[in-house]
Backbone as CSV, one residue per row, in Angstrom:
resi,resn,N_x,N_y,N_z,CA_x,CA_y,CA_z,C_x,C_y,C_z
1,MET,197.962,32.052,16.075,197.122,33.236,16.337,195.961,32.967,17.093
2,ARG,195.233,31.861,16.953,194.029,31.477,17.674,194.257,31.285,19.169
3,LYS,195.746,30.571,19.466,195.844,30.386,20.934,196.106,31.634,21.752
4,LEU,196.698,32.630,20.868,196.994,33.920,21.494,195.570,34.703,21.780
5,ILE,194.980,34.712,20.908,193.429,35.283,20.840,192.864,34.537,21.829
6,ALA,192.765,33.310,22.056,192.100,32.584,23.325,192.731,33.064,24.522
7,LEU,194.156,33.102,24.733,194.658,33.656,25.869,194.559,34.830,26.346
8,VAL,194.199,35.706,25.340,193.978,37.269,25.655,192.571,37.255,26.211
9,LEU,191.748,36.555,25.372,190.049,36.368,26.015,190.085,35.995,27.363
10,LEU,190.725,35.040,27.564,190.914,34.261,28.980,191.728,35.147,30.026
11,LEU,192.401,35.865,29.750,192.889,36.780,30.624,192.168,37.968,30.806
12,GLY,191.350,38.535,29.943,190.558,39.293,30.066,189.347,38.902,30.943
13,ALA,188.798,37.680,30.912,187.685,37.221,31.491,188.190,37.069,32.950
14,PHE,189.281,36.516,33.304,189.795,36.663,34.621,190.038,37.991,35.145
15,GLY,190.391,38.961,34.342,190.511,40.380,34.895,189.094,40.798,35.172
16,LEU,188.176,40.630,34.507,186.762,41.027,34.896,186.200,40.530,36.151
17,ALA,186.549,39.220,36.080,186.226,38.704,37.373,186.861,38.814,38.488
18,GLY,188.086,39.117,38.446,188.663,39.392,39.600,188.335,41.004,40.139
19,GLN,188.060,41.642,39.267,187.277,43.215,39.720,186.124,43.085,40.321
20,GLY,185.299,42.230,39.925,183.923,42.011,40.432,183.825,41.481,41.717
21,LEU,184.897,40.383,42.103,185.191,39.653,43.356,185.679,40.750,44.165
22,TRP,186.627,41.546,43.912,187.390,42.709,44.587,186.275,43.686,44.939
23,LEU,185.128,44.186,44.309,184.269,45.089,44.472,183.241,44.457,45.577
24,GLN,182.923,43.158,45.181,182.207,42.651,46.324,182.617,42.482,47.587
25,GLY,183.967,41.832,47.693,184.643,41.654,48.850,184.585,43.032,49.573
26,LYS,184.995,44.012,48.942,185.062,45.369,49.498,183.766,45.757,50.277
27,ALA,182.703,45.497,49.625,181.487,45.737,50.321,181.042,44.932,51.274
28,ILE,181.431,43.742,51.217,181.162,42.925,52.564,181.816,43.337,53.609
29,LEU,183.227,43.591,53.534,183.976,43.895,54.530,183.264,45.411,55.090
30,ALA,183.083,46.345,54.036,182.497,47.466,54.545,181.389,47.551,55.452
31,GLN,180.346,46.690,54.886,179.342,46.233,55.826,179.561,45.663,57.333
32,TRP,180.489,44.545,57.132,180.856,44.292,58.598,181.601,45.400,59.752
33,LEU,182.280,46.245,58.989,182.911,47.158,59.510,182.366,48.298,60.347
34,ILE,181.022,48.630,59.358,179.898,49.352,59.865,179.164,48.890,61.038
35,SER,179.017,47.576,60.971,178.209,46.815,61.952,178.896,46.991,63.181
36,HIS,180.038,46.715,63.022,181.227,46.775,64.190,181.447,48.133,64.934
37,ALA,181.327,49.021,63.875,181.365,50.591,64.664,180.339,50.770,65.309
38,TRP,179.040,50.221,64.833,177.818,50.474,65.287,177.724,49.913,66.897
39,GLU,178.223,48.755,67.007,178.264,48.127,68.278,179.269,48.861,69.163
40,GLN,180.412,49.324,68.742,181.231,50.154,69.426,180.627,51.425,70.119
41,GLN,179.824,51.877,68.846,179.180,53.333,69.202,178.187,53.061,70.237
42,LEU,177.140,52.126,70.456,176.413,51.785,71.461,177.092,51.555,72.828
43,ALA,177.923,51.062,72.704,178.749,50.575,73.977,179.427,51.839,74.718
44,SER,180.228,52.834,73.767,180.567,54.086,74.248,179.917,55.279,74.288
45,GLY,178.810,55.269,73.491,178.013,56.448,73.185,178.720,57.572,72.530
46,GLN,179.683,57.221,71.780,180.331,58.192,71.158,180.404,57.888,69.394
47,PRO,180.453,58.694,68.750,180.482,58.067,67.142,181.753,57.526,67.037
48,VAL,181.654,56.479,66.098,182.885,55.728,65.711,182.718,55.506,64.155
49,LYS,183.888,55.999,63.832,183.706,55.615,62.212,184.195,54.119,61.834
50,PRO,183.759,53.661,60.721,184.104,52.396,60.699,185.374,52.074,60.041
51,TRP,186.316,53.031,59.540,187.585,53.027,59.403,188.048,54.411,59.329
52,ALA,189.641,54.470,59.611,190.128,55.880,59.840,189.916,57.016,59.161
53,TRP,189.572,56.555,57.604,189.767,57.660,56.686,188.106,57.859,56.310
54,ALA,187.343,57.040,57.045,185.780,57.485,56.741,185.390,58.643,56.823
55,ASP,184.364,59.507,56.186,183.824,60.498,56.239,182.498,60.608,56.993
56,THR,182.033,59.557,57.408,180.768,59.134,57.694,180.981,57.978,59.220
57,TRP,179.892,57.991,59.644,179.713,56.991,60.820,178.256,56.427,60.970
58,PRO,177.912,55.471,61.567,176.693,54.998,61.650,175.922,55.838,62.634
59,VAL,174.612,56.194,62.670,173.826,57.083,63.326,172.630,56.275,63.700
60,ALA,172.126,55.173,63.193,171.137,54.616,63.507,170.901,53.112,62.983
61,ARG,170.098,52.274,62.934,170.045,50.899,62.467,168.338,50.898,62.282
62,LEU,168.342,50.488,60.872,166.851,50.542,60.203,166.676,48.940,60.157
63,SER,165.235,48.498,60.460,165.176,47.315,60.367,163.720,47.154,59.676
64,GLY,163.598,46.193,58.591,162.204,46.253,57.890,161.517,45.033,58.292
65,PRO,160.338,45.114,57.897,159.339,44.219,58.353,159.397,42.725,57.964
66,ASN,160.513,42.277,56.965,161.047,41.037,56.632,162.374,40.721,57.238
67,GLY,162.896,41.484,57.983,164.274,41.279,58.624,165.347,41.928,58.151
68,GLU,164.904,42.886,56.877,166.082,43.538,56.475,166.663,44.686,57.259
69,VAL,168.063,44.643,57.350,168.722,45.480,58.162,169.643,46.613,57.454
70,SER,169.630,47.628,57.790,170.569,48.705,57.081,171.187,49.260,58.384
71,TYR,172.456,49.962,58.283,172.978,50.637,59.254,172.887,51.972,58.475
72,VAL,172.385,53.030,59.179,172.105,54.419,58.395,173.525,55.234,58.894
73,LEU,173.770,55.744,57.788,175.102,56.601,58.083,174.693,58.064,58.122
74,SER,175.640,58.841,58.862,175.296,60.333,58.856,175.768,60.924,57.491
75,GLY,174.772,61.731,57.026,174.709,62.542,55.761,174.045,61.557,54.530
76,VAL,174.090,62.476,53.606,173.355,62.060,52.095,174.238,62.218,50.970
77,SER,175.717,62.170,51.399,176.678,62.527,50.398,176.732,61.093,49.664
78,GLY,177.271,61.389,48.269,177.570,60.270,47.531,178.340,59.186,48.386
79,GLN,179.381,59.563,48.763,180.298,58.849,49.521,179.601,58.004,50.836
80,ALA,178.809,58.519,51.485,177.886,57.810,52.351,177.078,57.041,51.842
81,LEU,176.370,57.311,50.815,175.342,56.366,50.227,175.816,55.322,49.549
82,ALA,177.108,55.516,49.141,177.843,54.234,48.526,177.677,52.884,49.610
83,PHE,177.876,53.305,50.864,177.834,52.078,51.847,176.773,51.807,52.669
84,GLY,175.423,52.695,52.573,174.322,52.542,53.173,173.569,53.565,53.030
85,PRO,172.231,53.510,53.649,171.378,54.841,53.492,171.944,55.753,54.259
86,GLY,171.509,57.074,54.063,172.145,58.280,54.933,170.769,58.824,55.395
87,GLN,171.218,59.497,56.509,170.295,60.400,57.163,170.546,62.064,56.971
88,LEU,169.600,62.465,56.580,169.401,63.985,56.156,169.835,64.802,57.749
89,ASP,170.709,65.574,57.543,171.170,66.547,58.572,170.118,67.500,58.997
90,ASN,168.879,67.175,59.509,167.968,68.394,59.666,167.730,68.505,61.203
91,GLY,168.440,68.012,62.109,168.154,68.126,63.480,167.517,67.160,64.324
92,VAL,166.627,66.339,63.195,165.732,65.343,63.843,166.255,64.021,64.062
93,GLN,166.031,63.571,65.208,166.595,62.025,65.441,165.433,61.383,65.591
94,PRO,165.846,60.014,65.624,164.656,58.975,65.859,163.778,59.051,67.112
95,GLY,162.587,59.075,67.026,161.326,59.670,68.161,161.326,60.850,68.235
96,ASP,161.989,62.067,67.451,161.861,63.277,67.771,160.683,63.683,66.940
97,LEU,159.929,64.933,67.179,158.946,65.499,66.296,159.454,66.145,65.182
98,GLY,158.825,66.058,64.003,159.566,66.184,62.743,159.886,64.909,62.017
99,THR,160.342,65.259,60.707,160.747,64.049,59.671,161.936,63.865,59.974
100,LEU,162.256,62.284,60.006,163.462,61.798,59.972,163.703,61.303,58.759
101,LEU,164.457,61.834,57.763,164.526,61.582,56.375,165.726,60.863,56.222
102,LEU,165.468,59.602,55.596,166.703,58.800,55.054,166.461,58.461,53.622
103,ALA,167.757,58.437,53.297,167.890,58.324,51.626,168.740,57.306,51.258
104,GLY,168.450,56.362,50.273,169.390,55.046,50.012,169.156,54.987,48.549
105,HIS,170.041,53.928,48.041,169.800,53.616,46.561,168.643,52.379,46.504
106,GLN,168.180,52.546,45.225,167.048,51.690,44.956,167.541,50.286,44.546
107,ASP,168.822,50.475,44.218,169.429,48.964,43.572,170.214,48.152,44.724
108,SER,170.376,48.798,45.867,170.976,48.317,47.123,170.301,48.258,48.207
109,HIS,170.749,48.958,48.968,170.151,48.939,50.669,168.723,49.337,50.269
110,PHE,168.244,50.238,49.878,166.727,50.552,49.655,165.980,49.484,48.846
111,ALA,166.346,48.565,48.091,165.674,47.545,47.142,164.383,47.171,47.684
112,PHE,164.431,47.030,49.199,163.201,46.334,49.914,162.180,47.259,49.987
113,LEU,162.239,48.536,49.649,161.014,49.475,49.799,160.083,49.052,48.728
114,GLN,160.374,48.376,47.359,159.392,48.216,46.689,158.424,47.139,47.127
115,ARG,158.880,46.219,48.200,158.045,45.259,48.842,157.302,45.657,50.117
116,LEU,157.458,46.938,50.453,156.928,47.426,51.604,155.344,47.445,51.315
117,LYS,154.399,47.404,52.558,153.005,47.475,52.436,152.874,48.431,53.408
118,ASP,151.362,49.325,53.265,151.039,49.981,54.027,150.626,49.371,55.523
119,GLY,150.886,49.564,56.555,150.552,49.349,57.864,151.402,48.342,58.407
120,GLU,152.556,48.049,57.491,153.726,47.456,58.010,154.811,48.088,58.971
121,LEU,155.366,47.717,59.796,156.330,48.145,60.883,157.877,48.367,60.246
122,LEU,158.131,49.365,60.872,159.699,49.482,60.488,160.363,50.028,61.909
123,ARG,161.531,49.668,62.319,162.119,49.672,63.518,163.432,50.578,63.132
124,VAL,163.629,51.653,64.006,164.896,52.558,63.960,165.433,52.316,65.423
125,GLN,166.622,51.762,65.525,167.386,51.998,66.823,168.156,53.225,66.588
126,ALA,168.134,53.986,67.792,168.904,55.260,67.812,170.171,54.919,68.440
127,ALA,171.109,55.863,68.244,172.599,55.823,68.839,172.552,55.532,70.187
128,ASP,171.594,56.033,70.959,171.440,55.571,72.447,170.961,54.351,72.714
129,GLY,170.623,53.598,71.631,170.294,52.255,72.133,168.799,52.107,72.017
130,GLN,168.100,53.055,72.222,166.533,53.126,72.224,166.067,52.725,70.944
131,GLU,165.027,52.028,70.876,164.291,51.572,69.512,163.044,52.199,69.402
132,TYR,162.473,52.798,68.489,161.340,53.395,68.001,160.567,52.587,66.864
133,VAL,159.481,52.624,66.934,158.687,51.726,66.068,157.908,52.768,64.817
134,TYR,157.965,52.677,63.789,157.071,53.345,62.789,156.220,52.587,61.891
135,ARG,154.860,52.956,61.867,153.980,52.250,60.942,153.861,53.041,59.454
136,ILE,154.100,52.328,58.563,153.970,52.830,57.218,152.473,53.342,57.032
137,ALA,152.587,54.460,56.612,151.258,55.241,56.305,150.912,55.367,54.777
138,SER,151.896,55.697,54.183,151.907,55.871,52.502,153.181,55.678,51.677
139,GLN,153.004,55.295,50.428,154.097,55.277,49.626,153.639,55.881,48.156
140,ARG,154.420,56.722,47.592,154.174,57.234,46.677,155.545,57.709,45.733
141,VAL,155.146,57.972,44.602,156.258,58.553,43.881,156.007,59.831,43.476
142,VAL,157.059,60.533,43.674,157.404,62.159,43.625,158.179,62.510,42.350
143,ASP,157.838,63.445,41.341,158.480,63.880,40.418,159.376,65.275,41.055
144,SER,160.497,65.047,41.161,161.383,66.170,42.022,161.292,67.341,41.433
145,ARG,161.103,67.494,39.766,160.939,68.742,38.995,159.785,69.429,39.458
146,HIS,158.857,69.016,40.009,157.638,69.470,40.212,157.027,69.676,41.690
147,GLU,157.747,68.697,42.580,157.279,68.958,43.936,158.575,68.658,44.910
148,LYS,158.357,69.304,45.972,159.247,68.977,46.786,158.799,67.873,47.881
149,ILE,159.776,67.190,48.306,159.343,66.181,49.520,159.027,67.103,50.756
150,ALA,157.746,67.034,51.428,157.620,67.787,52.337,158.072,67.291,53.655
151,LEU,158.347,68.115,54.497,158.944,67.759,55.852,158.074,67.903,57.032
152,GLN,157.475,67.069,57.776,156.713,67.142,58.793,157.259,67.888,60.068
153,HIS,156.369,68.816,60.540,157.172,69.617,61.891,156.194,69.294,63.158
154,SER,155.108,68.618,62.869,154.001,68.537,64.296,153.868,67.304,64.726
155,HIS,154.590,66.180,63.764,154.371,64.857,64.067,155.897,64.061,63.910
156,ALA,155.708,63.004,64.553,157.175,62.347,64.353,156.724,61.424,63.371
157,GLU,157.838,61.618,62.189,157.524,61.002,60.881,159.090,60.404,60.435
158,LEU,158.941,59.068,59.826,160.092,58.750,59.127,159.807,58.550,57.600
159,GLN,160.752,59.035,56.833,160.567,59.080,55.496,161.633,58.226,54.560
160,LEU,161.433,57.313,53.854,162.390,56.617,53.182,162.427,56.937,51.881
161,VAL,163.358,57.623,51.094,163.595,58.259,50.016,164.508,57.482,48.988
162,THR,163.963,57.012,47.769,164.883,56.307,46.989,164.653,56.685,45.511
163,CYS,165.603,56.529,44.372,165.303,56.764,43.200,164.236,55.857,42.582
164,PHE,163.404,56.108,41.542,162.549,55.482,40.802,162.610,55.547,39.632
165,PRO,162.465,54.449,38.723,161.901,53.143,39.209,162.864,52.373,39.752
166,PHE,162.447,51.419,40.474,163.479,50.213,40.866,163.946,49.411,39.719
167,ALA,165.111,49.055,39.920,165.794,47.999,38.921,166.092,48.932,37.574
168,ALA,165.910,50.177,37.484,166.181,51.012,36.305,167.975,50.601,35.998
169,LEU,168.240,50.912,34.687,169.346,50.689,34.227,170.284,51.891,34.666
170,THR,169.521,52.925,34.741,170.381,54.260,34.987,169.622,54.782,36.394
171,SER,170.217,55.393,37.283,169.937,56.128,38.508,170.198,57.804,38.249
172,GLY,169.449,58.300,39.199,169.414,59.794,39.365,168.487,60.401,38.612
173,GLY,167.269,59.878,37.879,166.576,60.680,37.297,165.750,61.280,38.348
174,PRO,164.681,62.239,37.754,163.803,62.915,38.767,162.887,62.150,39.581
175,LEU,162.627,61.180,39.274,161.587,60.373,40.202,161.910,59.875,41.546
176,ARG,161.253,60.158,42.645,161.561,59.414,43.981,160.509,58.835,44.123
177,TYR,160.791,57.512,45.124,160.047,56.795,45.774,160.018,57.038,47.306
178,VAL,158.799,57.468,47.841,159.027,57.929,49.129,157.896,57.099,50.028
179,VAL,158.437,56.679,51.129,157.637,55.685,51.852,157.582,56.758,53.300
180,SER,156.448,56.861,53.687,156.069,57.658,55.050,155.369,56.973,56.103
181,ALA,155.982,56.807,57.246,155.919,56.161,58.298,155.602,57.129,59.781
182,TRP,154.573,56.605,60.407,154.502,57.374,61.351,154.776,56.851,62.935
183,LEU,155.317,57.629,63.623,155.944,56.786,65.107,154.668,56.362,65.693
184,GLU,154.764,54.989,66.413,153.964,54.421,66.969,153.743,54.806,68.612
185,PRO,152.942,54.827,69.140,152.928,55.389,70.624,153.539,54.335,71.290
186,THR,154.354,54.589,72.449,155.040,53.706,73.110,154.079,53.372,74.412
187,GLY,154.602,51.963,74.856,153.899,51.445,76.268,152.436,51.582,76.153
């Protein structure tokens, strides 16, 4: 009986380990496919889906001050956010007047937000290859039950939004961490 119990526990452990490796493998492959789609898109000038059945495609490349790189996907649906930060479809593109709003998960692609400091630089490469530099102006926590995230209309602003607190056991609460950055003048 002890051998049977040990065998069942061992098989269960292998099953859980296999499932974890499968999920990690899919995540790594997805990031490679997204970066490949981004490179194809830069070369062709046309949106490229990372896989045939994808409901999103890369629209920008975000680089943090410590070398963090995320490919920003079109839309902020749950499906898109599972693979990277998403861009709110409000008509604002990198470098435009108005708020370019990017949302991402606090426990994956936007975990680096907790280490940002005011004055640091964020870089956004647009779909046409042009790179824009934004300087972090502020960081704050917003309670979405009492305050909406304000969108700028007269200045070029980048806002990065994620759930708060970082490393929480559950996500989706009412608190949001918002990083605001202003477009640096060119040349």
